């Protein structure tokens, strides 16, 4: 069965520091996609970054990068130069079949990130 | 290009009433997903619809819950005879049929009193 595990309920970091949010996944599929979403206190879900299982390069989007280690089945999110506005809940999610619609996302339980000045 | 629109943002219902949650996908998107988020939890898949068709409802409770996505108009998630355990945030996401499912609505927060 597919599963996403986020083992850090909460993380604390100072402004301008980098932080890594852990995510491990379990699937028997060869083709899958991994996503990270940010949920601020206002509640909306904001897409951050996507990594396909066949992508050889780690995905990057601005200050966000995804440290994809396929053999370890991990997809950690790295946020460089943290900002106060990064304080939020972060969810790792997986979809079978990679980038195609048709199957739903499976979410982890999330990690709360708190950035202090 | 407006994003995924959900309304209402907040909904309060008494036990036994019906709750109707609406989702208008992004323009050009014909695939809609509904998810439920309980407090302190991640989102859980409920149902996947395309226009006029339910494709996958494996995450929907068997009773009291139904969903539709008519040819015209928004997708509707209906919860009949609500109970306190239905209190949650309900999110809708849309996609054009391929590409990253990145577009979520802001959610509807249902409170059953």
XYZ file of N, CA and C in Angstrom:
690
model
N 0.842 -1.193 0.000
C 0.000 0.000 0.000
C 0.877 1.242 0.000
N 0.362 2.273 -0.670
C 1.110 3.525 -0.707
C 0.995 4.251 0.618
N 2.105 4.865 1.013
C 2.107 5.563 2.300
C 3.141 6.670 2.277
N 2.820 7.763 2.941
C 3.748 8.877 3.104
C 3.985 9.078 4.590
N 5.244 9.213 4.985
C 5.566 9.400 6.393
C 6.365 10.683 6.581
N 5.851 11.529 7.435
C 6.578 12.735 7.838
C 6.786 12.613 9.340
N 8.018 12.429 9.764
C 8.302 12.077 11.156
C 8.491 13.280 12.060
N 8.572 14.462 11.499
C 8.825 15.667 12.303
C 7.515 16.421 12.498
N 6.908 16.354 13.664
C 5.673 17.109 13.853
C 5.910 18.615 13.797
N 7.093 19.046 14.335
C 7.385 20.465 14.348
C 8.863 20.718 14.149
N 9.160 21.797 13.445
C 10.546 22.202 13.229
C 10.666 23.691 13.519
N 11.815 24.071 14.086
C 12.048 25.470 14.425
C 13.344 25.914 13.748
N 13.325 27.098 13.156
C 14.504 27.586 12.455
C 14.534 29.111 12.575
N 15.726 29.646 12.501
C 15.864 31.112 12.528
C 15.866 31.635 11.098
N 15.430 32.865 10.979
C 15.454 33.528 9.682
C 16.828 33.375 9.033
N 16.802 33.217 7.727
C 17.992 33.152 6.865
C 18.713 31.810 6.940
N 18.296 30.945 7.861
C 18.896 29.620 7.893
C 18.168 28.695 6.919
N 18.840 27.612 6.539
C 18.202 26.586 5.718
C 17.572 25.547 6.635
N 16.527 24.907 6.120
C 15.851 23.857 6.904
C 15.458 22.723 5.973
N 15.528 21.499 6.500
C 15.137 20.317 5.731
C 13.954 19.657 6.411
N 12.900 19.456 5.646
C 11.710 18.758 6.145
C 11.706 17.359 5.540
N 11.595 16.361 6.409
C 11.751 14.973 5.967
C 10.450 14.385 5.422
N 10.616 13.530 4.452
C 9.484 12.791 3.892
C 9.991 11.465 3.358
N 9.416 10.385 3.810
C 9.695 9.086 3.211
C 8.395 8.520 2.673
N 8.511 7.670 1.677
C 7.316 7.153 1.031
C 7.473 5.661 0.796
N 6.353 5.032 0.582
C 6.347 3.599 0.327
C 5.420 3.336 -0.852
N 5.957 2.726 -1.865
C 5.156 2.340 -3.021
C 5.861 1.219 -3.756
N 5.079 0.395 -4.411
C 5.661 -0.658 -5.245
C 5.636 -0.266 -6.715
N 5.081 0.910 -7.005
C 5.018 1.370 -8.389
C 6.355 1.925 -8.837
N 6.629 1.773 -10.121
C 7.846 2.354 -10.695
C 7.629 3.814 -11.082
N 6.404 4.140 -11.442
C 6.081 5.492 -11.884
C 5.215 6.175 -10.829
N 5.713 7.257 -10.296
C 4.969 7.987 -9.276
C 5.483 9.416 -9.239
N 4.722 10.268 -8.582
C 5.120 11.656 -8.432
C 5.089 12.062 -6.978
N 5.971 12.946 -6.617
C 6.065 13.424 -5.236
C 5.867 14.934 -5.227
N 5.094 15.404 -4.282
C 4.705 16.807 -4.215
C 4.943 17.338 -2.801
N 5.174 18.623 -2.726
C 5.156 19.319 -1.443
C 4.177 20.479 -1.546
N 3.374 20.610 -0.465
C 2.426 21.709 -0.358
C 2.670 22.448 0.948
N 2.343 23.732 0.918
C 2.431 24.584 2.105
C 1.018 24.991 2.495
N 0.722 24.891 3.782
C -0.589 25.337 4.263
C -0.379 26.362 5.374
N -0.504 27.642 5.047
C -0.366 28.670 6.096
C -1.573 28.662 7.008
N -1.537 29.502 8.009
C -2.625 29.523 9.004
C -3.956 29.914 8.374
N -3.917 30.578 7.243
C -5.157 30.953 6.559
C -5.850 29.742 5.938
N -5.142 28.634 5.795
C -5.787 27.372 5.439
C -5.661 26.901 4.008
N -5.290 27.764 3.086
C -5.245 27.285 1.698
C -4.054 26.365 1.484
N -4.111 25.562 0.457
C -3.041 24.637 0.094
C -2.283 25.222 -1.092
N -0.996 25.453 -0.892
C -0.177 26.095 -1.914
C 0.843 25.088 -2.425
N 0.797 24.819 -3.720
C 1.759 23.900 -4.324
C 3.153 24.528 -4.328
N 4.154 23.733 -3.943
C 5.518 24.236 -3.906
C 6.406 23.622 -4.982
N 6.391 22.281 -5.071
C 7.403 21.633 -5.899
C 6.978 20.211 -6.219
N 7.426 19.725 -7.374
C 7.067 18.384 -7.844
C 8.324 17.644 -8.319
N 8.356 16.331 -8.028
C 9.449 15.467 -8.508
C 8.852 14.193 -9.064
N 9.167 13.879 -10.307
C 8.730 12.617 -10.887
C 9.735 11.522 -10.590
N 9.247 10.298 -10.525
C 10.125 9.194 -10.139
C 11.220 8.925 -11.156
N 11.000 9.350 -12.397
C 12.015 9.129 -13.419
C 12.907 10.347 -13.644
N 12.629 11.414 -12.918
C 13.454 12.619 -13.077
C 14.828 12.366 -12.465
N 15.839 12.626 -13.236
C 17.194 12.354 -12.751
C 17.744 13.497 -11.912
N 17.269 14.687 -12.209
C 17.728 15.854 -11.452
C 16.765 16.135 -10.314
N 17.298 16.616 -9.201
C 16.432 17.073 -8.124
C 15.688 18.323 -8.562
N 14.399 18.386 -8.213
C 13.597 19.548 -8.585
C 13.978 20.757 -7.739
N 13.932 21.919 -8.371
C 14.161 23.162 -7.641
C 13.146 24.195 -8.109
N 12.671 25.017 -7.152
C 11.760 26.119 -7.449
C 12.121 27.259 -6.513
N 12.926 28.175 -6.999
C 13.309 29.292 -6.159
C 14.082 28.832 -4.935
N 13.562 29.159 -3.754
C 14.242 28.768 -2.509
C 13.940 27.328 -2.089
N 13.085 26.660 -2.852
C 12.708 25.287 -2.512
C 13.467 24.311 -3.394
N 13.968 23.265 -2.805
C 14.541 22.168 -3.583
C 14.115 20.856 -2.939
N 14.052 19.847 -3.751
C 13.613 18.542 -3.283
C 14.809 17.607 -3.364
N 15.216 17.067 -2.249
C 16.332 16.130 -2.181
C 15.763 14.726 -2.357
N 15.803 14.257 -3.594
C 15.164 12.988 -3.970
C 16.203 11.881 -3.918
N 15.985 10.917 -3.024
C 16.866 9.758 -2.928
C 16.003 8.524 -3.138
N 16.004 8.061 -4.371
C 15.061 7.022 -4.783
C 15.304 5.712 -4.046
N 16.557 5.342 -3.889
C 16.864 4.061 -3.240
C 16.397 4.066 -1.782
N 16.463 5.219 -1.166
C 16.025 5.341 0.227
C 14.541 5.670 0.328
N 13.908 5.928 -0.810
C 12.502 6.338 -0.850
C 12.272 7.555 0.044
N 13.120 8.544 -0.178
C 12.928 9.782 0.562
C 12.859 10.960 -0.397
N 12.114 11.969 0.007
C 11.882 13.153 -0.827
C 11.828 14.367 0.094
N 12.946 14.711 0.650
C 12.988 15.786 1.628
C 12.918 17.152 0.959
N 12.236 18.065 1.598
C 12.137 19.444 1.104
C 13.187 20.286 1.816
N 13.948 21.011 1.037
C 14.941 21.923 1.589
C 14.498 23.346 1.280
N 14.384 24.152 2.317
C 14.065 25.564 2.143
C 15.328 26.347 2.515
N 15.843 27.080 1.562
C 17.048 27.867 1.845
C 16.635 29.257 2.319
N 17.485 29.880 3.103
C 17.268 31.270 3.536
C 15.846 31.488 4.026
N 15.492 30.802 5.111
C 14.118 30.861 5.629
C 13.680 32.297 5.891
N 12.385 32.512 5.682
C 11.762 33.806 5.935
C 10.610 33.614 6.918
N 10.233 34.698 7.587
C 9.138 34.614 8.556
C 7.870 34.081 7.897
N 7.671 34.448 6.647
C 6.481 34.007 5.927
C 6.478 32.526 5.578
N 7.575 31.845 5.849
C 7.625 30.404 5.611
C 6.965 29.618 6.736
N 6.646 30.280 7.834
C 5.989 29.608 8.955
C 4.642 29.072 8.499
N 4.477 27.783 8.560
C 3.269 27.139 8.022
C 3.369 25.643 8.288
N 2.319 24.926 7.883
C 2.337 23.463 7.871
C 2.764 23.040 6.472
N 3.610 22.020 6.397
C 4.105 21.533 5.112
C 3.723 20.075 4.951
N 3.138 19.765 3.800
C 2.690 18.407 3.529
C 3.442 17.831 2.347
N 3.881 16.602 2.522
C 4.447 15.812 1.440
C 3.321 14.920 0.906
N 3.284 14.729 -0.400
C 2.217 13.919 -0.989
C 2.759 13.110 -2.159
N 2.071 12.048 -2.480
C 2.514 11.162 -3.568
C 1.321 10.789 -4.432
N 1.609 10.644 -5.719
C 0.583 10.132 -6.610
C 1.181 9.011 -7.442
N 0.440 7.942 -7.593
C 0.837 6.886 -8.509
C 0.766 7.422 -9.929
N 1.602 6.903 -10.789
C 1.507 7.263 -12.196
C 2.150 8.590 -12.527
N 2.889 9.179 -11.581
C 3.651 10.373 -11.900
C 2.793 11.601 -12.077
N 2.860 12.173 -13.253
C 2.328 13.500 -13.470
C 0.932 13.501 -14.072
N 0.316 12.363 -14.173
C -0.952 12.293 -14.874
C -2.116 12.413 -13.916
N -3.158 13.017 -14.386
C -4.397 13.055 -13.599
C -5.007 11.662 -13.592
N -5.929 11.431 -12.749
C -6.610 10.152 -12.737
C -6.424 9.397 -11.451
N -5.413 9.701 -10.696
C -5.274 9.077 -9.383
C -5.075 10.184 -8.361
N -5.540 9.914 -7.171
C -5.535 10.948 -6.145
C -4.197 11.021 -5.442
N -4.006 12.100 -4.738
C -2.814 12.293 -3.929
C -2.986 11.618 -2.570
N -1.876 11.057 -2.084
C -1.831 10.524 -0.725
C -0.927 11.463 0.073
N -1.446 11.973 1.181
C -0.723 12.975 1.952
C -0.128 12.385 3.223
N 1.010 12.976 3.648
C 1.523 12.722 4.982
C 0.767 13.570 5.990
N 1.142 13.435 7.270
C 0.432 14.155 8.319
C 0.929 15.579 8.500
N 2.024 15.900 7.858
C 2.489 17.283 7.875
C 3.536 17.574 8.918
N 4.283 18.643 8.660
C 5.282 19.171 9.598
C 5.018 20.656 9.765
N 4.928 21.101 11.005
C 4.749 22.531 11.265
C 6.113 23.192 11.355
N 6.343 24.168 10.512
C 7.604 24.917 10.521
C 7.372 26.278 11.155
N 8.215 26.605 12.120
C 8.150 27.922 12.757
C 9.474 28.633 12.520
N 9.403 29.809 11.917
C 10.595 30.602 11.622
C 10.607 31.806 12.561
N 11.705 31.992 13.267
C 11.794 33.108 14.211
C 12.851 34.108 13.752
N 12.694 35.321 14.218
C 13.622 36.396 13.815
C 14.810 36.477 14.763
N -7.092 34.653 -14.931
C -7.607 33.281 -14.826
C -7.828 32.966 -13.358
N -9.084 32.921 -12.968
C -9.404 32.690 -11.562
C -8.964 31.287 -11.173
N -8.597 31.143 -9.898
C -8.215 29.839 -9.391
C -9.441 28.998 -9.099
N -9.214 27.897 -8.384
C -10.311 27.034 -7.977
C -11.115 27.766 -6.899
N -12.398 27.872 -7.111
C -13.241 28.630 -6.183
C -14.122 27.677 -5.401
N -14.037 27.782 -4.101
C -14.901 26.992 -3.244
C -15.782 27.924 -2.416
N -17.018 27.552 -2.280
C -17.887 28.298 -1.373
C -18.931 27.389 -0.763
N -19.347 27.731 0.445
C -18.845 28.853 1.225
C -17.483 28.537 1.838
N -16.817 29.534 2.366
C -15.542 29.299 3.044
C -15.777 28.665 4.415
N -16.842 29.076 5.046
C -17.193 28.528 6.357
C -18.676 28.174 6.338
N -18.986 27.040 6.935
C -20.368 26.570 6.952
C -20.640 25.952 8.310
N -21.695 26.409 8.939
C -22.099 25.846 10.228
C -23.451 25.162 10.037
N -23.533 23.934 10.457
C -24.771 23.171 10.351
C -25.057 22.495 11.696
N -26.349 22.373 11.989
C -26.757 21.612 13.170
C -26.795 20.134 12.799
N -26.604 19.292 13.788
C -26.694 17.848 13.544
C -28.019 17.509 12.870
N -27.936 16.684 11.850
C -29.120 16.261 11.133
C -29.439 17.083 9.893
N -28.803 18.258 9.750
C -29.045 19.081 8.566
C -28.200 18.588 7.402
N -28.418 19.177 6.254
C -27.636 18.853 5.062
C -26.598 19.953 4.819
N -25.430 19.537 4.356
C -24.387 20.490 3.975
C -24.104 20.324 2.482
N -24.066 21.445 1.773
C -23.735 21.429 0.340
C -22.518 22.304 0.123
N -21.468 21.686 -0.397
C -20.217 22.390 -0.622
C -19.999 22.478 -2.132
N -19.614 23.666 -2.587
C -19.486 23.883 -4.028
C -18.038 24.142 -4.422
N -17.704 23.674 -5.603
C -16.350 23.844 -6.134
C -16.429 24.176 -7.618
N -15.918 25.328 -7.986
C -15.809 25.686 -9.400
C -14.356 25.522 -9.811
N -14.056 24.587 -10.713
C -12.656 24.360 -11.096
C -12.119 25.532 -11.903
N -10.829 25.497 -12.101
C -10.200 26.510 -12.946
C -10.734 26.371 -14.359
N -10.726 27.456 -15.076
C -11.225 27.448 -16.449
C -10.435 26.441 -17.268
N -11.160 25.613 -17.985
C -10.501 24.618 -18.825
C -10.211 23.298 -18.124
N -10.443 23.241 -16.815
C -10.201 22.008 -16.067
C -11.488 21.191 -16.013
N -11.365 19.910 -16.372
C -12.547 19.058 -16.368
C -12.446 17.939 -15.342
N -11.395 17.965 -14.531
C -11.192 16.928 -13.516
C -11.227 17.596 -12.144
N -12.014 17.022 -11.254
C -12.164 17.582 -9.913
C -11.943 16.485 -8.888
N -11.230 16.830 -7.834
C -10.975 15.928 -6.713
C -11.474 16.605 -5.433
N -12.068 15.828 -4.560
C -12.433 16.318 -3.234
C -11.598 15.584 -2.186
N -11.122 16.375 -1.216
C -10.344 15.841 -0.104
C -10.935 16.370 1.200
N -10.718 15.606 2.279
C -11.156 16.054 3.600
C -9.937 16.132 4.507
N -9.886 17.176 5.313
C -8.794 17.340 6.265
C -9.374 17.463 7.666
N -9.098 16.449 8.485
C -9.493 16.521 9.891
C -8.437 17.322 10.648
N -8.760 17.870 11.810
C -7.797 18.676 12.562
C -6.493 17.921 12.798
N -5.385 18.606 12.576
C -4.039 18.059 12.816
C -3.705 16.876 11.896
N -4.421 16.738 10.799
C -4.172 15.626 9.884
C -3.881 16.150 8.488
N -3.319 15.271 7.662
C -3.186 15.594 6.244
C -4.510 15.390 5.532
N -4.503 15.733 4.258
C -5.719 15.588 3.473
C -5.936 14.136 3.091
N -7.204 13.722 3.096
C -7.560 12.357 2.701
C -8.483 12.439 1.483
N -8.148 11.665 0.472
C -8.923 11.631 -0.763
C -10.336 11.122 -0.508
N -11.304 11.767 -1.154
C -12.679 11.310 -1.052
C -13.197 10.800 -2.393
N -13.166 11.676 -3.418
C -13.800 11.325 -4.681
C -13.142 12.100 -5.810
N -13.145 11.436 -6.991
C -12.590 12.042 -8.205
C -13.684 12.016 -9.272
N -13.922 13.178 -9.872
C -14.990 13.291 -10.860
C -14.479 13.969 -12.122
N -15.049 13.546 -13.228
C -14.960 14.309 -14.455
C -16.375 14.767 -14.782
N -16.506 15.600 -15.750
C -17.833 16.130 -16.080
C -18.845 14.984 -16.221
N -19.869 15.034 -15.393
C -21.007 14.100 -15.433
C -20.625 12.673 -15.068
N -19.423 12.433 -14.604
C -19.010 11.068 -14.239
C -18.253 11.047 -12.923
N -18.570 10.050 -12.116
C -17.757 9.762 -10.940
C -16.752 8.699 -11.348
N -15.452 9.041 -11.245
C -14.420 8.118 -11.707
C -13.952 7.220 -10.564
N -13.784 7.793 -9.392
C -13.266 7.028 -8.251
C -13.871 7.620 -6.983
N -14.664 6.836 -6.307
C -15.248 7.309 -5.046
C -14.822 6.420 -3.896
N -13.658 5.842 -4.008
C -13.195 4.871 -3.014
C -12.959 5.493 -1.644
N -12.788 6.814 -1.581
C -12.549 7.469 -0.294
C -13.802 8.059 0.328
N -14.923 7.871 -0.304
C -16.184 8.446 0.190
C -16.827 7.498 1.184
N -17.296 8.032 2.302
C -18.121 7.190 3.190
C -19.325 6.670 2.402
N -19.739 5.468 2.724
C -20.785 4.808 1.926
C -22.144 5.450 2.128
N -22.347 6.039 3.266
C -23.667 6.623 3.552
C -23.543 8.128 3.758
N -24.550 8.821 3.429
C -24.784 10.249 3.680
C -23.980 11.169 2.767
N -22.939 10.679 2.124
C -22.081 11.522 1.283
C -22.352 11.234 -0.186
N -22.426 12.295 -0.977
C -22.545 12.124 -2.417
C -21.864 13.295 -3.096
N -21.493 13.096 -4.349
C -20.818 14.153 -5.101
C -21.289 14.108 -6.536
N -21.269 15.268 -7.169
C -21.631 15.351 -8.569
C -20.823 16.461 -9.228
N -20.699 16.343 -10.533
C -20.020 17.373 -11.325
C -20.803 17.461 -12.632
N -21.835 18.287 -12.635
C -22.726 18.327 -13.799
C -22.054 18.978 -15.006
N -22.711 18.823 -16.137
C -22.182 19.394 -17.382
C -22.010 20.910 -17.258
N -22.971 21.525 -16.609
C -22.890 22.964 -16.371
C -22.884 23.207 -14.871
N -22.054 24.130 -14.436
C -22.074 24.493 -13.027
C -20.987 23.818 -12.226
N -20.947 24.147 -10.943
C -19.846 23.658 -10.103
C -20.031 22.198 -9.702
N -18.982 21.639 -9.174
C -19.074 20.340 -8.528
C -19.658 20.551 -7.127
N -20.490 19.614 -6.709
C -21.142 19.704 -5.402
C -20.789 18.472 -4.583
N -20.382 18.716 -3.353
C -20.240 17.633 -2.375
C -21.379 17.820 -1.379
N -22.208 16.790 -1.251
C -23.370 16.870 -0.381
C -23.215 15.904 0.775
N -23.467 16.413 1.958
C -23.444 15.566 3.157
C -24.817 15.668 3.803
N -25.515 14.551 3.840
C -26.844 14.547 4.438
C -26.759 14.161 5.911
N -27.695 14.688 6.686
C -27.810 14.336 8.112
C -26.445 14.416 8.803
N -25.861 15.583 8.767
C -24.494 15.741 9.276
C -24.414 15.370 10.748
N -23.228 14.863 11.100
C -22.908 14.534 12.496
C -21.646 15.297 12.874
N -21.367 15.349 14.190
C -20.216 16.128 14.658
C -18.918 15.670 14.006
N -18.800 14.380 13.743
C -17.575 13.849 13.136
C -17.338 14.317 11.707
N -18.343 14.950 11.096
C -18.169 15.489 9.743
C -17.456 16.841 9.770
N -17.294 17.423 10.943
C -16.606 18.707 11.056
C -15.176 18.554 10.564
N -14.825 19.322 9.562
C -13.515 19.204 8.924
C -13.399 20.309 7.890
N -12.199 20.384 7.302
C -12.020 21.252 6.137
C -12.120 20.373 4.898
N -12.889 20.808 3.937
C -13.087 20.051 2.700
C -12.450 20.855 1.562
N -11.515 20.211 0.884
C -10.780 20.871 -0.193
C -11.154 20.241 -1.537
N -11.172 21.090 -2.521
C -11.379 20.670 -3.895
C -10.112 21.018 -4.679
N -9.719 20.147 -5.591
C -8.600 20.423 -6.490
C -9.052 20.136 -7.907
N -8.501 20.887 -8.853
C -8.859 20.635 -10.252
C -7.619 20.490 -11.112
N -7.800 19.770 -12.198
C -6.701 19.623 -13.157
C -7.289 19.564 -14.559
N -6.480 19.852 -15.555
C -6.958 19.832 -16.938
C -6.961 18.434 -17.538
N -6.512 17.456 -16.798
C -6.488 16.095 -17.330
C -5.085 15.576 -17.485
N -4.143 16.474 -17.481
C -2.747 16.054 -17.449
C -1.949 17.179 -16.816
N -0.766 16.848 -16.364
C 0.012 17.867 -15.685
C -0.155 17.773 -14.189
N 0.544 18.617 -13.531
C 0.596 18.557 -12.080
C -0.731 18.971 -11.475
N -1.227 18.187 -10.543
C -2.454 18.524 -9.824
C -2.098 19.522 -8.754
N -1.888 20.743 -9.135
C -1.321 21.705 -8.207
C -2.332 22.697 -7.695
N -3.567 22.663 -8.187
C -4.483 23.770 -7.954
C -5.595 23.387 -6.997
N -5.427 23.813 -5.783
C -6.432 23.587 -4.758
C -7.246 24.851 -4.535
N -8.474 24.676 -4.147
C -9.282 25.774 -3.654
C -8.885 26.099 -2.227
N -9.517 27.108 -1.662
C -9.173 27.549 -0.313
C -9.864 26.729 0.758
N -10.731 25.846 0.340
C -11.361 24.956 1.303
C -12.653 25.508 1.873
N -13.491 24.605 2.317
C -14.691 24.956 3.083
C -14.554 24.319 4.447
N -14.660 25.148 5.476
C -14.577 24.634 6.832
C -15.975 24.407 7.377
N -16.300 23.130 7.531
C -17.622 22.741 8.012
C -17.555 22.497 9.510
N -18.454 23.141 10.216
C -18.582 22.915 11.655
C -19.991 22.418 11.924
N -20.087 21.289 12.575
C -21.392 20.732 12.936
C -21.586 20.943 14.433
N -22.689 21.622 14.761
C -22.928 21.925 16.182
C -24.135 21.152 16.701
